């Protein structure tokens, strides 16, 4: 089809989609193909409830360029280019040339380190494809969302999610899927500790992780450990077995932090308060002689502490007192992405 014909073709034009952030129990950190965003290893996550990104995309043939407004503020530079490049993929796939107006709102602070890129690109994938008249399966949507931010592939789905790395060079076997729905483990909670004075990310994760692949002396060892850790974690989630899962989550978080810190130049995402939370979780588990809670974090200073409902009040009180912990939130596994009217 000629470009002029494509431009003249009728498309729905406008669509809205909502998606939530997710937190990885087993981390994605390193691509085997950065161009196609094909990861070195499979990852496991839980999609969170209550937090949402809501995005409306309107394609309009009279626009001369894309426009991206986030929480009411017109975006330029890096965030704008990332959105506009993503829309180029959608335009290519749909055979359209129109530019778009993109309006996105987060019901949580964008720069809080709450993985707004995962919910952001999942919501953009859902809204832009629907607005462009493409009807994609959730699997295909996860493959597209991955091109904006790897972890966004997982935010298409709710509950406990696996993103399979696959082995094919064309990426056809690389996609996310739901392992268990949100209500599968009713007592599972994520206590989020928002840390004061968290430094803003200076390097994008997608770049930082490739520096790790090239320079960390522990990266190869981590890759060797991951298949067995992934299998054990998936089994512990399936069995709703916190006593097995929580130590694996902390082992994985320590391994992720180790490859970050041994990257040259070193990647240090934590503040002294984040480290104090980690130490306190270890102490409280030692005192209780059982894994009451498991800490994890992504490429930021905030901590996620997994635990079961009966332990929430006491652990929240104890960790909430640590200097530098600004706010605590208690979240459950939540739903996946959804088209909105
Ligand atoms: O999705 P990205 O490119 O922002 O990378 C996410 C990296 C981690 O959050 C650290 C790990 C993960 O699996 O979410």
Short mmCIF file of C-alpha atoms and ligand atoms in Angstrom, two decimals:
data_model
loop_
_atom_site.label_atom_id
_atom_site.label_comp_id
_atom_site.label_asym_id
_atom_site.label_seq_id
_atom_site.Cartn_x
_atom_site.Cartn_y
_atom_site.Cartn_z
CA UNK A 1 0.00 0.00 0.00
CA UNK A 2 1.28 3.49 -0.80
CA UNK A 3 1.93 5.80 2.12
CA UNK A 4 -0.68 8.27 0.81
CA UNK A 5 -3.29 5.51 0.72
CA UNK A 6 -2.35 4.42 4.21
CA UNK A 7 -2.75 7.96 5.49
CA UNK A 8 -6.18 8.21 3.96
CA UNK A 9 -7.35 4.92 5.49
CA UNK A 10 -9.79 5.25 8.38
CA UNK A 11 -8.42 4.20 11.78
CA UNK A 12 -10.18 4.25 15.17
CA UNK A 13 -7.91 7.16 16.05
CA UNK A 14 -8.25 7.24 19.81
CA UNK A 15 -8.00 4.67 22.63
CA UNK A 16 -7.28 4.51 26.37
CA UNK A 17 -5.48 1.73 28.26
CA UNK A 18 -4.48 1.29 31.90
CA UNK A 19 -1.58 -0.75 33.28
CA UNK A 20 0.10 -1.22 36.66
CA UNK A 21 3.77 -1.40 37.69
CA UNK A 22 5.29 -4.76 38.56
CA UNK A 23 8.18 -5.73 40.84
CA UNK A 24 10.53 -8.51 39.78
CA UNK A 25 11.13 -11.41 42.19
CA UNK A 26 13.73 -12.64 39.70
CA UNK A 27 15.37 -9.81 37.79
CA UNK A 28 15.80 -8.96 34.13
CA UNK A 29 19.27 -7.43 33.85
CA UNK A 30 21.06 -7.81 30.52
CA UNK A 31 20.02 -8.31 26.90
CA UNK A 32 21.28 -10.96 24.51
CA UNK A 33 20.02 -8.69 21.70
CA UNK A 34 19.66 -5.02 22.79
CA UNK A 35 18.16 -4.02 19.40
CA UNK A 36 15.19 -6.41 19.81
CA UNK A 37 15.25 -6.17 23.65
CA UNK A 38 15.75 -9.94 23.97
CA UNK A 39 16.86 -10.64 27.55
CA UNK A 40 19.71 -12.92 28.65
CA UNK A 41 17.41 -14.68 31.15
CA UNK A 42 13.76 -15.27 31.95
CA UNK A 43 12.32 -13.23 34.84
CA UNK A 44 9.46 -13.51 37.36
CA UNK A 45 7.35 -10.69 38.77
CA UNK A 46 4.20 -9.71 40.55
CA UNK A 47 1.94 -7.01 39.14
CA UNK A 48 0.78 -4.58 41.84
CA UNK A 49 -2.72 -3.38 42.64
CA UNK A 50 -3.86 0.24 43.25
CA UNK A 51 -1.05 1.89 41.24
CA UNK A 52 -2.00 2.66 37.65
CA UNK A 53 -0.79 4.48 34.55
CA UNK A 54 -3.66 5.59 32.33
CA UNK A 55 -2.76 6.55 28.77
CA UNK A 56 -4.87 7.93 25.93
CA UNK A 57 -3.44 7.97 22.40
CA UNK A 58 -5.14 9.96 19.63
CA UNK A 59 -3.79 9.69 16.09
CA UNK A 60 -4.57 12.79 14.11
CA UNK A 61 -3.59 13.30 10.44
CA UNK A 62 -3.52 17.07 10.91
CA UNK A 63 -0.70 16.90 13.47
CA UNK A 64 2.79 17.68 12.18
CA UNK A 65 4.54 15.83 15.04
CA UNK A 66 3.86 13.67 18.10
CA UNK A 67 3.09 15.24 21.47
CA UNK A 68 3.50 13.60 24.88
CA UNK A 69 1.95 15.05 28.04
CA UNK A 70 2.73 13.24 31.32
CA UNK A 71 0.79 14.22 34.45
CA UNK A 72 -0.17 17.48 32.74
CA UNK A 73 3.41 18.47 31.76
CA UNK A 74 4.50 18.59 28.12
CA UNK A 75 7.52 16.27 27.69
CA UNK A 76 10.61 16.87 25.53
CA UNK A 77 14.07 15.30 25.22
CA UNK A 78 14.58 11.65 26.25
CA UNK A 79 11.06 10.79 27.48
CA UNK A 80 9.48 12.35 24.36
CA UNK A 81 11.87 10.56 21.94
CA UNK A 82 11.32 7.20 23.64
CA UNK A 83 7.54 7.58 23.20
CA UNK A 84 7.81 8.85 19.63
CA UNK A 85 10.16 5.99 18.59
CA UNK A 86 7.75 3.53 20.14
CA UNK A 87 4.90 5.07 18.12
CA UNK A 88 7.01 4.65 14.94
CA UNK A 89 6.90 0.87 15.49
CA UNK A 90 3.13 0.99 15.89
CA UNK A 91 2.72 3.19 12.78
CA UNK A 92 4.91 0.76 10.79
CA UNK A 93 2.90 -2.24 11.95
CA UNK A 94 -0.45 -0.55 11.24
CA UNK A 95 0.63 1.04 7.96
CA UNK A 96 -0.33 4.54 9.03
CA UNK A 97 1.61 7.79 9.04
CA UNK A 98 -0.43 10.04 11.36
CA UNK A 99 1.21 11.61 14.38
CA UNK A 100 -0.28 11.21 17.83
CA UNK A 101 -1.23 13.10 20.94
CA UNK A 102 -0.32 10.96 23.99
CA UNK A 103 -1.71 11.84 27.42
CA UNK A 104 -0.55 9.81 30.36
CA UNK A 105 -1.22 10.06 34.09
CA UNK A 106 0.23 8.04 36.94
CA UNK A 107 -1.72 7.81 40.20
CA UNK A 108 1.67 7.53 41.97
CA UNK A 109 4.73 9.82 41.89
CA UNK A 110 6.52 9.31 38.54
CA UNK A 111 10.02 9.92 39.83
CA UNK A 112 9.43 7.82 42.96
CA UNK A 113 11.24 4.84 41.48
CA UNK A 114 7.98 2.89 41.34
CA UNK A 115 8.79 1.43 37.91
CA UNK A 116 6.72 3.92 35.95
CA UNK A 117 8.45 2.78 32.75
CA UNK A 118 6.88 -0.70 33.08
CA UNK A 119 3.32 0.56 33.53
CA UNK A 120 4.00 3.48 31.16
CA UNK A 121 5.09 1.42 28.15
CA UNK A 122 2.49 -1.29 28.82
CA UNK A 123 -0.23 1.40 28.79
CA UNK A 124 1.28 3.05 25.70
CA UNK A 125 1.41 -0.31 23.86
CA UNK A 126 -2.25 -1.04 24.68
CA UNK A 127 -3.56 2.43 23.84
CA UNK A 128 -1.50 3.08 20.69
CA UNK A 129 -2.20 -0.28 19.03
CA UNK A 130 -5.93 0.00 19.71
CA UNK A 131 -5.97 3.59 18.43
CA UNK A 132 -4.10 2.48 15.29
CA UNK A 133 -6.68 -0.24 14.62
CA UNK A 134 -4.35 -3.17 15.42
CA UNK A 135 -5.90 -6.08 17.27
CA UNK A 136 -3.04 -7.74 19.12
CA UNK A 137 -3.18 -10.74 21.42
CA UNK A 138 -1.88 -10.11 24.96
CA UNK A 139 1.21 -12.09 24.04
CA UNK A 140 1.91 -9.88 21.01
CA UNK A 141 1.20 -6.80 23.14
CA UNK A 142 3.80 -7.98 25.69
CA UNK A 143 6.31 -8.43 22.85
CA UNK A 144 5.67 -4.90 21.65
CA UNK A 145 5.71 -3.33 25.15
CA UNK A 146 9.15 -4.93 25.68
CA UNK A 147 10.59 -2.64 23.00
CA UNK A 148 9.80 0.42 25.17
CA UNK A 149 11.01 -1.05 28.47
CA UNK A 150 11.77 -4.73 29.06
CA UNK A 151 9.82 -4.97 32.30
CA UNK A 152 6.74 -3.48 30.54
CA UNK A 153 6.23 -6.85 28.83
CA UNK A 154 5.23 -8.23 32.25
CA UNK A 155 2.80 -5.40 33.11
CA UNK A 156 0.38 -6.52 30.36
CA UNK A 157 -0.54 -9.39 32.70
CA UNK A 158 -1.86 -9.46 36.26
CA UNK A 159 -0.86 -11.60 39.25
CA UNK A 160 2.36 -13.62 39.11
CA UNK A 161 4.01 -13.29 35.71
CA UNK A 162 6.85 -14.96 33.84
CA UNK A 163 8.71 -13.28 30.98
CA UNK A 164 10.31 -16.08 28.97
CA UNK A 165 13.66 -15.18 27.47
CA UNK A 166 13.33 -17.65 24.59
CA UNK A 167 16.25 -18.73 22.43
CA UNK A 168 15.25 -17.67 18.90
CA UNK A 169 17.14 -14.82 17.28
CA UNK A 170 13.90 -13.35 15.88
CA UNK A 171 12.37 -13.18 19.41
CA UNK A 172 9.19 -15.09 18.54
CA UNK A 173 9.54 -17.28 21.63
CA UNK A 174 10.28 -14.30 23.91
CA UNK A 175 7.09 -13.11 25.62
CA UNK A 176 5.41 -12.71 29.01
CA UNK A 177 2.53 -14.78 30.34
CA UNK A 178 0.51 -14.98 33.54
CA UNK A 179 1.53 -17.87 35.80
CA UNK A 180 -1.15 -17.32 38.47
CA UNK A 181 -3.99 -14.79 38.73
CA UNK A 182 -3.97 -11.95 41.31
CA UNK A 183 -6.09 -13.80 43.91
CA UNK A 184 -4.03 -17.03 43.70
CA UNK A 185 -2.15 -16.33 46.94
CA UNK A 186 -4.64 -14.28 49.00
CA UNK A 187 -2.28 -13.47 51.91
CA UNK A 188 0.68 -12.33 49.75
CA UNK A 189 1.61 -8.66 50.29
CA UNK A 190 4.24 -6.21 49.07
CA UNK A 191 5.19 -3.64 51.73
CA UNK A 192 6.72 -0.78 49.73
CA UNK A 193 9.12 1.51 51.62
CA UNK A 194 9.64 4.82 49.88
CA UNK A 195 13.07 6.14 50.76
CA UNK A 196 13.87 9.83 51.23
CA UNK A 197 16.43 11.55 49.04
CA UNK A 198 16.50 8.68 46.61
CA UNK A 199 18.91 9.74 43.86
CA UNK A 200 17.30 10.07 40.42
CA UNK A 201 18.56 7.59 37.86
CA UNK A 202 21.40 9.09 35.83
CA UNK A 203 21.70 6.23 33.30
CA UNK A 204 18.75 4.41 31.73
CA UNK A 205 18.42 0.78 32.88
CA UNK A 206 18.69 -0.52 29.31
CA UNK A 207 22.15 1.07 28.99
CA UNK A 208 23.28 0.32 32.55
CA UNK A 209 22.51 -3.39 32.21
CA UNK A 210 24.61 -3.71 29.05
CA UNK A 211 27.55 -2.17 30.94
CA UNK A 212 27.02 -4.91 33.54
CA UNK A 213 27.03 -7.60 30.81
CA UNK A 214 30.36 -6.24 29.49
CA UNK A 215 32.19 -5.47 32.75
CA UNK A 216 30.90 -7.33 35.85
CA UNK A 217 33.15 -10.32 36.65
CA UNK A 218 30.12 -12.00 38.27
CA UNK A 219 27.68 -11.70 35.39
CA UNK A 220 28.55 -15.08 33.83
CA UNK A 221 28.30 -16.84 37.19
CA UNK A 222 24.88 -15.22 37.82
CA UNK A 223 23.64 -16.48 34.46
CA UNK A 224 24.72 -20.01 35.38
CA UNK A 225 22.83 -19.82 38.69
CA UNK A 226 19.60 -18.40 37.28
CA UNK A 227 17.91 -21.42 35.60
CA UNK A 228 17.86 -23.39 38.85
CA UNK A 229 16.81 -20.36 40.95
CA UNK A 230 14.01 -19.60 38.46
CA UNK A 231 12.65 -23.15 38.62
CA UNK A 232 12.76 -23.19 42.44
CA UNK A 233 11.04 -19.81 42.67
CA UNK A 234 8.28 -20.75 40.22
CA UNK A 235 7.67 -23.92 42.27
CA UNK A 236 7.56 -21.98 45.59
CA UNK A 237 5.05 -19.51 44.10
CA UNK A 238 2.95 -22.39 42.73
CA UNK A 239 2.96 -24.01 46.20
CA UNK A 240 2.33 -20.65 47.95
CA UNK A 241 5.35 -21.55 50.08
CA UNK A 242 6.74 -18.37 51.70
CA UNK A 243 9.36 -20.32 53.70
CA UNK A 244 10.92 -21.47 50.39
CA UNK A 245 10.22 -18.36 48.33
CA UNK A 246 11.47 -15.60 50.65
CA UNK A 247 15.10 -16.82 50.98
CA UNK A 248 15.25 -17.24 47.17
CA UNK A 249 13.97 -13.67 46.66
CA UNK A 250 16.71 -12.27 48.93
CA UNK A 251 19.42 -14.46 47.34
CA UNK A 252 18.32 -13.16 43.94
CA UNK A 253 18.27 -9.54 45.11
CA UNK A 254 21.79 -9.92 46.54
CA UNK A 255 22.99 -11.45 43.26
CA UNK A 256 21.45 -8.57 41.26
CA UNK A 257 23.03 -6.01 43.60
CA UNK A 258 26.38 -7.78 43.36
CA UNK A 259 26.53 -7.59 39.55
CA UNK A 260 25.46 -3.92 39.71
CA UNK A 261 28.09 -2.99 42.28
CA UNK A 262 30.86 -4.82 40.40
CA UNK A 263 29.95 -3.11 37.12
CA UNK A 264 32.62 -0.67 35.93
CA UNK A 265 31.82 2.13 36.71
CA UNK A 266 29.90 0.76 39.70
CA UNK A 267 26.09 1.01 39.79
CA UNK A 268 24.91 1.84 43.28
CA UNK A 269 21.17 2.48 43.49
CA UNK A 270 20.79 2.38 47.29
CA UNK A 271 21.02 4.98 50.07
CA UNK A 272 22.13 4.24 53.66
CA UNK A 273 18.42 4.03 54.58
CA UNK A 274 17.79 1.37 51.90
CA UNK A 275 20.70 -0.64 53.31
CA UNK A 276 19.34 -0.21 56.84
CA UNK A 277 16.00 -1.73 55.71
CA UNK A 278 17.82 -4.73 54.20
CA UNK A 279 19.79 -5.23 57.44
CA UNK A 280 16.64 -4.94 59.57
CA UNK A 281 14.78 -7.56 57.47
CA UNK A 282 17.71 -9.94 57.98
CA UNK A 283 17.66 -9.26 61.74
CA UNK A 284 13.92 -9.78 62.10
CA UNK A 285 14.08 -13.07 60.18
CA UNK A 286 16.97 -14.23 62.40
CA UNK A 287 15.06 -13.30 65.55
CA UNK A 288 11.91 -15.11 64.41
CA UNK A 289 13.89 -18.20 63.26
CA UNK A 290 11.82 -18.17 60.07
CA UNK A 291 11.73 -16.08 56.89
CA UNK A 292 9.00 -13.61 57.91
CA UNK A 293 9.81 -11.22 55.08
CA UNK A 294 11.93 -10.89 51.93
CA UNK A 295 13.50 -7.66 50.66
CA UNK A 296 14.02 -6.74 47.05
CA UNK A 297 14.64 -3.59 45.01
CA UNK A 298 15.05 -2.68 41.38
CA UNK A 299 17.33 -0.03 39.89
CA UNK A 300 16.36 2.48 42.57
CA UNK A 301 16.59 3.14 46.31
CA UNK A 302 13.07 2.09 47.35
CA UNK A 303 12.57 -1.28 48.98
CA UNK A 304 9.84 -3.85 48.38
CA UNK A 305 9.36 -6.27 51.26
CA UNK A 306 7.27 -9.35 50.54
CA UNK A 307 5.43 -10.85 53.49
CA UNK A 308 2.15 -12.48 54.47
CA UNK A 309 -0.91 -10.60 55.75
CA UNK A 310 -0.64 -11.62 59.46
CA UNK A 311 2.89 -10.13 59.66
CA UNK A 312 2.14 -6.82 57.92
CA UNK A 313 1.31 -4.67 60.96
CA UNK A 314 4.36 -5.56 63.07
CA UNK A 315 6.86 -5.48 60.19
CA UNK A 316 5.45 -2.20 58.89
CA UNK A 317 5.80 -0.62 62.33
CA UNK A 318 9.37 -1.85 62.69
CA UNK A 319 10.65 -0.93 59.20
CA UNK A 320 8.64 2.31 59.07
CA UNK A 321 10.67 3.64 62.03
CA UNK A 322 14.01 3.45 60.15
CA UNK A 323 15.33 6.99 59.53
CA UNK A 324 14.89 7.95 55.87
CA UNK A 325 11.80 5.80 55.28
CA UNK A 326 9.37 8.47 54.09
CA UNK A 327 6.24 6.44 53.47
CA UNK A 328 5.00 2.87 53.44
CA UNK A 329 2.37 1.30 51.18
CA UNK A 330 0.86 -2.16 51.45
CA UNK A 331 -0.01 -3.62 48.05
CA UNK A 332 -1.42 -6.92 46.80
CA UNK A 333 -1.03 -8.71 43.50
CA UNK A 334 -3.19 -6.78 41.04
CA UNK A 335 -4.81 -7.02 37.61
CA UNK A 336 -3.11 -6.75 34.24
CA UNK A 337 -3.54 -4.09 31.57
CA UNK A 338 -7.06 -3.15 30.46
CA UNK A 339 -8.65 -1.19 27.67
CA UNK A 340 -10.74 1.69 29.00
CA UNK A 341 -13.62 3.53 27.41
O1 LIG B 1 12.46 -2.47 32.13
P1 LIG B 1 13.72 -1.74 32.36
O2 LIG B 1 14.51 -1.55 31.12
O3 LIG B 1 13.49 -0.44 33.10
O4 LIG B 1 14.64 -2.65 33.35
C1 LIG B 1 14.14 -3.18 34.55
C2 LIG B 1 15.24 -3.64 35.41
C3 LIG B 1 14.86 -4.09 36.81
O5 LIG B 1 13.73 -3.37 37.29
C4 LIG B 1 16.03 -3.81 37.73
C5 LIG B 1 14.60 -5.59 36.89
C6 LIG B 1 13.25 -6.09 36.42
O6 LIG B 1 13.20 -7.26 36.02
O7 LIG B 1 12.26 -5.34 36.49
#
